Amino acid sequence: DTSQGDPRPGPDATKWCVGIAVDVEGGKFYWTQKGPDNANQGRIFRANVEIPSGQTPANRRDVELVYDSLPEPIDLDIDPATRTLYWTDRGDPPRGNTVNRAPLDARQRERKAPEIVFSNLMEGIGLALDHKNGRMFITDLGGSVYSANLDGSNQKVVVFAEGNLTGIAYAEMNTKEK
């Protein structure tokens, strides 16, 4: 039971942390707890990167529930320029097997519900944003890699059915020799 300082996830799937992302600008980190398969009990939480004075990881009081009743949220990434949170969800359609986005900031979240920007994945898992070029890359358990603009337009299959893919990372490398 992680709430008692035990790092093992325990039998309660609603407490399993799956994905994590850090909002450097906002000083917060976000994580998903997917919940049981296709149960619409998935949640996204956030807390301050710095643990409040006098508190510990087990008793900190700054944990906030950002979204709940999600099919099965998995991976997260943040677009710091637009203050937008993106996540994959591998639960059942229509809200699962998707990439979703929503504002990070509370006032905007109150006015705008999460938006599905990519759908029809085969259990969407991995997500990585290319901030410089305004793209996202997604993997699914069907073994495919997809790309799209951050608004979900210009969707492309990069790799199709190459085995189970469980994550993805994006990095720009400086290949110029000095």
XYZ file of C-alpha atoms in Angstrom:
178
model
C 0.000 0.000 0.000
C 1.797 3.104 -1.240
C -0.174 5.333 1.148
C 1.557 3.530 4.033
C 5.057 3.894 2.587
C 5.134 0.485 0.864
C 6.385 1.013 -2.726
C 4.576 -2.052 -4.079
C 1.302 -1.185 -5.835
C -0.947 -3.565 -3.898
C -4.213 -5.093 -5.092
C -6.220 -1.860 -5.527
C -5.867 -0.894 -9.216
C -7.287 2.576 -8.515
C -4.011 3.394 -6.720
C -1.628 2.204 -9.454
C 0.490 5.063 -10.776
C 1.105 4.509 -14.491
C 2.303 7.734 -16.151
C 4.059 10.819 -14.843
C 4.953 14.247 -16.246
C 6.597 17.311 -14.714
C 5.385 20.877 -15.255
C 8.673 22.676 -14.644
C 7.166 26.136 -15.134
C 4.267 25.472 -12.772
C 6.315 23.550 -10.201
C 3.929 20.581 -10.286
C 4.063 16.956 -11.304
C 1.126 15.025 -12.729
C 0.388 11.320 -12.677
C -2.240 8.879 -13.860
C -3.907 6.140 -11.857
C -5.626 3.991 -14.462
C -8.015 2.013 -12.290
C -9.433 -1.407 -13.199
C -9.713 -2.323 -16.884
C -12.510 -0.447 -18.644
C -14.106 0.654 -15.372
C -14.079 4.438 -15.947
C -12.304 4.858 -12.608
C -9.113 6.367 -14.033
C -7.827 9.578 -12.501
C -5.187 12.238 -13.032
C -3.617 13.889 -10.001
C -1.053 16.610 -9.407
C 1.089 17.857 -6.544
C 3.878 20.347 -5.993
C 7.351 19.177 -6.948
C 8.550 20.413 -3.552
C 6.985 18.614 -0.592
C 5.387 21.180 1.736
C 7.331 21.961 4.897
C 6.579 19.593 7.774
C 4.972 16.997 5.491
C 6.213 13.723 4.042
C 5.382 11.933 0.777
C 2.899 9.759 2.701
C 1.050 12.607 4.462
C 1.411 15.558 2.080
C -1.745 17.624 1.728
C -1.065 19.275 -1.639
C -2.289 16.381 -3.817
C -5.093 17.560 -6.122
C -7.483 15.471 -8.202
C -7.440 17.035 -11.679
C -9.712 14.625 -13.608
C -11.655 11.526 -12.635
C -14.062 9.016 -14.194
C -11.659 8.472 -17.115
C -11.605 5.107 -18.925
C -7.892 4.195 -18.344
C -5.428 7.112 -18.543
C -1.863 5.924 -19.116
C 0.893 8.263 -20.312
C 1.164 12.048 -19.921
C 3.078 14.905 -21.483
C 2.899 18.673 -21.139
C 3.088 21.473 -23.692
C 4.565 24.295 -21.587
C 3.985 26.961 -24.268
C 0.203 26.491 -24.271
C -0.060 25.181 -20.674
C -1.795 22.052 -21.969
C -1.794 18.528 -20.541
C -1.929 15.622 -23.024
C -2.580 11.979 -22.129
C -3.256 8.610 -23.707
C -6.205 6.513 -22.593
C -6.375 2.786 -23.343
C -9.900 2.194 -22.069
C -12.973 1.419 -24.139
C -14.257 3.852 -26.791
C -15.684 6.372 -27.211
C -13.431 8.121 -24.644
C -10.781 5.389 -24.574
C -8.149 4.368 -27.143
C -7.550 8.078 -27.531
C -5.171 10.969 -26.990
C -6.746 13.757 -24.971
C -5.768 17.279 -24.042
C -6.939 19.828 -21.505
C -5.682 23.059 -19.938
C -3.285 22.752 -16.990
C -4.554 25.820 -15.197
C -7.651 25.614 -12.995
C -9.574 28.570 -14.441
C -9.246 27.252 -17.973
C -10.157 23.700 -16.873
C -13.406 25.017 -15.397
C -14.381 26.447 -18.792
C -13.077 23.675 -21.040
C -13.623 19.910 -20.781
C -10.932 17.478 -21.960
C -10.792 17.209 -25.743
C -10.125 14.034 -27.740
C -7.544 14.879 -30.416
C -6.686 11.362 -31.679
C -8.807 8.204 -31.595
C -9.027 4.616 -32.864
C -5.837 3.431 -31.183
C -5.338 -0.228 -30.277
C -4.966 0.407 -26.534
C -3.072 3.703 -26.623
C -0.043 3.681 -24.353
C 2.962 5.922 -25.048
C 2.964 9.644 -25.774
C 5.742 12.126 -26.532
C 5.443 15.726 -27.691
C 7.746 17.469 -30.162
C 7.261 21.017 -28.881
C 9.468 22.693 -31.485
C 7.506 21.286 -34.440
C 4.064 21.098 -32.803
C 3.733 17.319 -33.171
C 2.963 14.331 -31.013
C 4.023 10.705 -31.291
C 1.838 7.914 -29.931
C 2.326 4.166 -29.452
C -0.242 1.473 -28.837
C -0.249 -2.152 -27.721
C -1.111 -3.111 -31.305
C 2.517 -2.281 -32.109
C 2.016 0.924 -34.058
C 3.603 4.364 -33.874
C 1.564 7.360 -35.008
C 2.278 11.055 -35.435
C -0.046 14.041 -35.592
C -0.067 17.764 -35.038
C -0.851 18.765 -31.457
C -4.434 19.613 -32.461
C -4.843 16.063 -33.836
C -4.673 17.043 -37.502
C -2.250 15.542 -40.037
C -2.431 12.035 -38.538
C 0.059 9.526 -39.927
C 1.043 5.925 -39.277
C 4.819 5.821 -38.802
C 5.142 2.092 -37.999
C 2.336 -0.487 -38.168
C 1.886 -3.649 -36.072
C 5.488 -4.266 -35.019
C 4.764 -5.984 -31.686
C 3.663 -4.564 -28.356
C 4.956 -1.027 -27.872
C 4.590 0.355 -24.373
C 6.224 3.758 -24.503
C 7.944 6.389 -26.586
C 10.308 9.301 -26.031
C 11.201 12.171 -28.320
C 14.564 13.922 -28.310
C 16.265 16.305 -30.697
C 19.912 15.557 -31.218
C 22.497 18.042 -32.393
C 24.336 16.069 -35.061
C 26.591 18.867 -36.274
C 30.240 18.180 -35.593
C 32.331 20.980 -34.171
